[in-house]
Tab-separated table of C-alpha atoms in Angstrom:
chain	number	residue	atom	x	y	z
S	113	MET	CA	0.000	0.000	0.000
S	114	ILE	CA	1.182	3.504	-0.901
S	115	LYS	CA	-0.098	6.295	1.306
S	116	PHE	CA	0.372	10.047	0.933
S	117	LYS	CA	-0.710	12.118	3.928
S	118	ASN	CA	-0.654	15.919	3.579
S	119	VAL	CA	2.393	15.730	1.298
S	120	ASP	CA	4.033	18.863	-0.114
S	121	LYS	CA	6.902	19.022	-2.589
S	122	ILE	CA	8.597	22.374	-3.125
S	123	TYR	CA	11.386	22.835	-5.654
S	124	PRO	CA	14.269	25.299	-5.225
S	125	GLY	CA	12.952	28.751	-6.036
S	126	GLY	CA	9.694	28.129	-4.209
S	127	PHE	CA	7.662	26.304	-6.889
S	128	LYS	CA	5.137	24.053	-5.149
S	129	ALA	CA	4.874	20.935	-7.299
S	130	LEU	CA	2.692	18.965	-4.860
S	131	ASP	CA	0.214	20.696	-2.594
S	132	ASN	CA	-1.288	18.819	0.372
S	133	ILE	CA	-1.558	15.455	-1.407
S	134	ASN	CA	-3.687	12.815	0.306
S	135	LEU	CA	-3.819	9.587	-1.643
S	136	THR	CA	-3.880	5.854	-0.973
S	137	ILE	CA	-2.997	3.224	-3.588
S	138	ASP	CA	-3.803	-0.370	-2.687
S	139	ASP	CA	-1.950	-3.479	-3.797
S	140	GLY	CA	-2.867	-4.563	-7.323
S	141	GLU	CA	-4.468	-1.309	-8.450
S	142	PHE	CA	-3.942	0.097	-11.944
S	143	VAL	CA	-3.939	3.874	-11.581
S	144	ALA	CA	-3.462	6.477	-14.315
S	145	ILE	CA	-2.352	9.959	-13.330
S	146	ILE	CA	-3.450	12.633	-15.773
S	147	GLY	CA	-3.125	16.393	-16.013
S	148	ARG	CA	-1.484	19.229	-17.920
S	149	SER	CA	2.275	19.440	-18.361
S	150	GLY	CA	3.786	20.810	-15.167
S	151	ALA	CA	0.775	19.801	-13.068
S	152	GLY	CA	2.882	17.566	-10.794
S	153	LYS	CA	2.304	14.110	-12.315
S	154	SER	CA	5.959	13.082	-12.670
S	155	THR	CA	6.812	14.571	-9.295
S	156	LEU	CA	4.087	12.534	-7.619
S	157	ILE	CA	5.395	9.283	-9.084
S	158	ARG	CA	9.038	10.065	-8.343
S	159	THR	CA	8.452	10.773	-4.677
S	160	ILE	CA	7.286	7.170	-4.195
S	161	ASN	CA	10.768	5.713	-4.761
S	162	LYS	CA	12.437	8.817	-3.328
S	163	MET	CA	13.830	10.087	-6.602
S	164	HIS	CA	12.423	13.339	-5.233
S	165	ASP	CA	12.259	14.211	-1.541
S	166	ILE	CA	9.135	15.686	-0.022
S	167	GLN	CA	9.215	18.783	2.203
S	168	SER	CA	6.315	18.010	4.513
S	169	GLY	CA	3.684	15.426	5.241
S	170	GLU	CA	4.202	11.676	5.298
S	171	LEU	CA	4.666	9.166	2.474
S	172	THR	CA	4.669	5.479	3.357
S	173	VAL	CA	4.975	2.329	1.252
S	174	ASP	CA	3.928	-0.866	3.012
S	175	GLY	CA	4.300	0.987	6.280
S	176	LEU	CA	7.841	2.254	5.586
S	177	ASN	CA	8.326	5.995	5.917
S	178	VAL	CA	10.029	6.790	2.608
S	179	SER	CA	11.556	10.065	3.841
S	180	THR	CA	13.628	8.275	6.477
S	181	LEU	CA	15.189	5.747	4.084
S	182	LYS	CA	18.814	6.149	3.049
S	183	GLY	CA	21.893	4.167	2.093
S	184	ARG	CA	21.536	0.401	1.956
S	185	GLU	CA	17.980	0.555	3.306
S	186	LEU	CA	16.929	2.878	0.473
S	187	ARG	CA	18.625	0.706	-2.164
S	188	LYS	CA	16.841	-2.379	-0.850
S	189	PHE	CA	13.528	-0.515	-0.862
S	190	ARG	CA	13.992	0.592	-4.466
S	191	ARG	CA	14.556	-3.009	-5.534
S	192	SER	CA	10.873	-3.661	-4.798
S	193	ILE	CA	9.736	-0.811	-7.051
S	194	GLY	CA	10.136	-0.955	-10.826
S	195	MET	CA	10.538	2.277	-12.784
S	196	ILE	CA	9.766	2.728	-16.472
S	197	PHE	CA	10.791	5.911	-18.315
S	198	GLN	CA	9.720	7.481	-21.596
S	199	SER	CA	13.289	7.231	-22.928
S	200	PHE	CA	13.581	3.445	-22.240
S	201	ASN	CA	16.988	3.863	-20.499
S	202	LEU	CA	18.585	0.965	-22.383
S	203	VAL	CA	22.236	0.486	-23.285
S	204	GLU	CA	21.741	0.674	-27.039
S	205	ARG	CA	25.011	-0.998	-28.087
S	206	THR	CA	24.532	-4.188	-26.122
S	207	THR	CA	22.095	-7.082	-26.377
S	208	VAL	CA	18.560	-7.196	-25.098
S	209	ILE	CA	19.332	-9.894	-22.528
S	210	LYS	CA	22.284	-7.920	-21.158
S	211	ASN	CA	19.974	-4.955	-20.695
S	212	VAL	CA	17.567	-7.098	-18.699
S	213	LEU	CA	20.417	-8.583	-16.679
S	214	THR	CA	21.326	-5.115	-15.400
S	215	ALA	CA	18.387	-5.555	-13.025
S	216	PHE	CA	20.570	-8.007	-11.096
S	217	VAL	CA	23.723	-5.889	-10.879
S	218	PRO	CA	22.968	-4.815	-7.262
S	219	ASP	CA	22.902	-8.504	-6.302
S	220	LEU	CA	26.370	-9.298	-7.710
S	221	ASN	CA	29.643	-9.208	-5.845
S	222	PRO	CA	32.006	-6.414	-7.002
S	223	LEU	CA	34.140	-8.724	-9.183
S	224	ARG	CA	31.187	-10.216	-11.053
S	225	SER	CA	29.656	-6.766	-11.405
S	226	PHE	CA	32.866	-5.307	-12.881
S	227	PHE	CA	33.184	-8.040	-15.508
S	228	GLY	CA	29.443	-8.443	-16.103
S	229	ILE	CA	29.416	-12.124	-15.136
S	230	PHE	CA	25.917	-13.301	-14.305
S	231	PRO	CA	24.994	-16.701	-12.821
S	232	LYS	CA	22.849	-19.048	-14.913
S	233	GLU	CA	19.973	-18.475	-12.485
S	234	TYR	CA	19.885	-14.777	-13.372
S	235	LYS	CA	20.065	-15.484	-17.105
S	236	LEU	CA	17.075	-17.821	-16.836
S	237	LYS	CA	15.122	-15.161	-14.929
S	238	ALA	CA	15.991	-12.595	-17.608
S	239	LEU	CA	14.807	-14.916	-20.372
S	240	ASP	CA	11.598	-15.602	-18.463
S	241	ALA	CA	10.960	-11.860	-18.108
S	242	LEU	CA	11.448	-11.381	-21.857
S	243	GLU	CA	9.017	-14.213	-22.528
S	244	GLN	CA	6.387	-12.507	-20.381
S	245	VAL	CA	6.388	-9.537	-22.759
S	246	ASP	CA	6.670	-11.711	-25.893
S	247	ILE	CA	10.091	-10.526	-26.984
S	248	LEU	CA	12.171	-13.596	-26.168
S	249	ASP	CA	13.096	-13.970	-29.838
S	250	LYS	CA	15.055	-10.692	-29.601
S	251	ALA	CA	17.106	-11.744	-26.556
S	252	TYR	CA	20.429	-11.690	-28.415
S	253	ALA	CA	19.684	-8.788	-30.751
S	254	ARG	CA	21.246	-5.403	-30.049
S	255	ALA	CA	18.918	-2.935	-28.408
S	256	ASP	CA	19.535	-0.341	-31.121
S	257	GLN	CA	17.968	-2.708	-33.667
S	258	LEU	CA	14.575	-2.604	-31.964
S	259	SER	CA	11.558	-0.396	-32.552
S	260	GLY	CA	10.421	2.012	-29.856
S	261	GLY	CA	7.642	-0.316	-28.759
S	262	GLN	CA	10.043	-3.246	-28.518
S	263	LYS	CA	12.511	-1.174	-26.492
S	264	GLN	CA	9.815	-0.288	-24.003
S	265	ARG	CA	8.899	-3.958	-23.673
S	266	VAL	CA	12.557	-4.711	-22.908
S	267	ALA	CA	12.484	-1.995	-20.254
S	268	LEU	CA	9.365	-3.620	-18.831
S	269	ALA	CA	11.076	-7.038	-18.856
S	270	ARG	CA	14.034	-5.547	-16.982
S	271	THR	CA	11.635	-4.254	-14.360
S	272	LEU	CA	9.837	-7.612	-14.113
S	273	ALA	CA	13.177	-9.308	-13.490
S	274	GLN	CA	13.361	-7.351	-10.215
S	275	ASN	CA	10.158	-9.079	-9.067
S	276	PRO	CA	8.654	-5.724	-8.014
S	277	LYS	CA	5.617	-5.116	-5.840
S	278	ILE	CA	4.954	-1.793	-7.578
S	279	ILE	CA	5.680	-0.485	-11.070
S	280	LEU	CA	5.924	3.261	-11.660
S	281	ALA	CA	5.747	4.427	-15.273
S	282	ASP	CA	6.573	8.004	-16.243
S	283	GLU	CA	5.091	8.712	-19.690
S	284	PRO	CA	5.925	5.189	-20.942
S	285	VAL	CA	4.124	5.555	-24.286
S	286	ALA	CA	4.601	9.271	-25.012
S	287	SER	CA	7.199	8.651	-27.732
S	288	LEU	CA	5.344	5.743	-29.369
S	289	ASP	CA	2.896	5.695	-32.271
S	290	PRO	CA	-0.724	4.759	-31.408
S	291	ILE	CA	-0.365	1.081	-32.387
S	292	ASN	CA	2.786	0.517	-30.335
S	293	ALA	CA	1.383	2.582	-27.475
S	294	LYS	CA	-1.650	0.310	-27.200
S	295	GLN	CA	0.527	-2.787	-27.425
S	296	VAL	CA	2.733	-1.617	-24.554
S	297	MET	CA	-0.341	-0.711	-22.507
S	298	ASP	CA	-1.688	-4.226	-23.166
S	299	TYR	CA	1.399	-5.644	-21.440
S	300	PHE	CA	1.036	-3.302	-18.478
S	301	LYS	CA	-2.558	-4.485	-18.088
S	302	LYS	CA	-1.583	-8.138	-18.474
S	303	ILE	CA	1.093	-7.834	-15.788
S	304	ASN	CA	-1.234	-5.948	-13.460
S	305	THR	CA	-3.943	-8.583	-13.832
S	306	LYS	CA	-1.827	-11.739	-13.724
S	307	LYS	CA	0.720	-10.711	-11.106
S	308	ASN	CA	-1.403	-8.346	-8.993
S	309	ILE	CA	1.349	-5.713	-9.197
S	310	ALA	CA	0.235	-2.169	-8.436
S	311	ILE	CA	0.885	0.030	-11.473
S	312	LEU	CA	0.924	3.838	-11.470
S	313	ILE	CA	1.202	5.458	-14.879
S	314	ASN	CA	1.730	9.143	-15.541
S	315	ILE	CA	0.204	9.524	-18.988
S	316	HIS	CA	-0.778	12.289	-21.425
S	317	HIS	CA	-3.013	10.042	-23.523
S	318	VAL	CA	-6.363	10.457	-21.810
S	319	ASP	CA	-8.016	7.856	-24.038
S	320	LEU	CA	-5.471	5.215	-23.003
S	321	ALA	CA	-5.816	6.181	-19.351
S	322	LEU	CA	-9.567	5.641	-19.517
S	323	GLU	CA	-9.262	2.396	-21.496
S	324	TYR	CA	-6.671	0.628	-19.349
S	325	ALA	CA	-6.718	2.043	-15.836
S	326	THR	CA	-9.399	1.133	-13.338
S	327	ARG	CA	-8.789	4.331	-11.415
S	328	VAL	CA	-7.827	7.829	-12.534
S	329	VAL	CA	-6.168	10.543	-10.484
S	330	GLY	CA	-6.377	14.017	-12.008
S	331	ILE	CA	-3.859	16.665	-10.918
S	332	SER	CA	-3.971	20.405	-11.494
S	333	GLU	CA	-1.355	22.829	-10.139
S	334	GLY	CA	-0.057	20.232	-7.700
S	335	LYS	CA	-3.454	19.378	-6.253
S	336	ILE	CA	-5.629	16.305	-6.728
S	337	VAL	CA	-8.841	17.506	-8.338
S	338	TYR	CA	-10.253	14.111	-9.303
S	339	ASP	CA	-9.794	10.639	-7.847
S	340	GLY	CA	-12.181	7.954	-8.950
S	341	PRO	CA	-13.062	5.248	-11.455
S	342	SER	CA	-12.184	5.777	-15.098
S	343	GLU	CA	-15.885	5.486	-15.921
S	344	GLY	CA	-16.513	8.649	-13.927
S	345	VAL	CA	-14.280	10.836	-16.100
S	346	ASN	CA	-16.544	13.027	-18.224
S	347	GLU	CA	-16.326	16.399	-19.932
S	348	SER	CA	-16.861	18.248	-16.679
S	349	VAL	CA	-14.092	16.312	-14.918
S	350	LEU	CA	-11.683	16.897	-17.805
S	351	LYS	CA	-12.389	20.625	-17.647
S	352	THR	CA	-11.582	20.579	-13.935
S	353	ILE	CA	-8.275	18.835	-14.632
S	354	TYR	CA	-7.218	20.587	-17.838
S	355	GLY	CA	-9.097	23.871	-17.644
S	356	GLU	CA	-9.716	25.508	-21.014
S	357	ASP	CA	-7.302	23.052	-22.635
S	358	ALA	CA	-9.853	20.275	-22.109
S	359	GLY	CA	-11.525	21.188	-25.390
S	360	GLU	CA	-8.280	20.575	-27.252
S	361	LEU	CA	-7.854	16.966	-26.126
S	362	HIS	CA	-7.768	14.595	-29.072
S	363	PHE	CA	-8.373	10.983	-28.273
S	364	ASN	CA	-6.480	8.245	-30.152
S	365	GLU	CA	-3.892	10.763	-31.340
S	366	GLU	CA	-0.574	12.068	-30.111
S	367	GLU	CA	-1.038	15.133	-27.910
């Protein structure tokens, strides 16, 4: 369970990115976070694994106070949380399987880590993760030979190899065409359903948010202005979240 209680995040210069956030995410939920650029969506996600510190309030994950974690304790905590980025974060010049194997680097001794020597057990887990996103056939291809959609599936496989309890995704389909975007979202949904992993996606594509997520959190100027089922998002709700820009939303297209 993820729980925000009166959380504020203030950047240097005084910009308040999160304003008195109160939010609870239960195990196994699929939550889409929507809102205008700069509304605080990425900040919200990145406070969960302490990529960003909060200034006040309390943020807990499975009862752990995230603000107090540091050093080895923080590294261990982050192992239970997968993170997917828009830019894939792959090593383009190496193979797909080696990219997935990087998930196990924290578990290696320094010598194995330096030379990139992974036990057979880890290689089998990496191959299994690739199979879960139907890209096992590309295991020994170089990452730079893949399409954007395939690269994001490799990034998802790398995250699955960690055996996470939570997956955070920061604009995971923003750089993909509509067909590949839907395919990647299909895998997020499959993983959420089959593995009961909580998934939080910061996403600009409102149509995809409504199609795949069971719950939508709308943010405007750092505040939660909507929190409810995707079925409850209507024109009025979108206007609350996006203001006058709500009329410019184009479903099934790049924004």
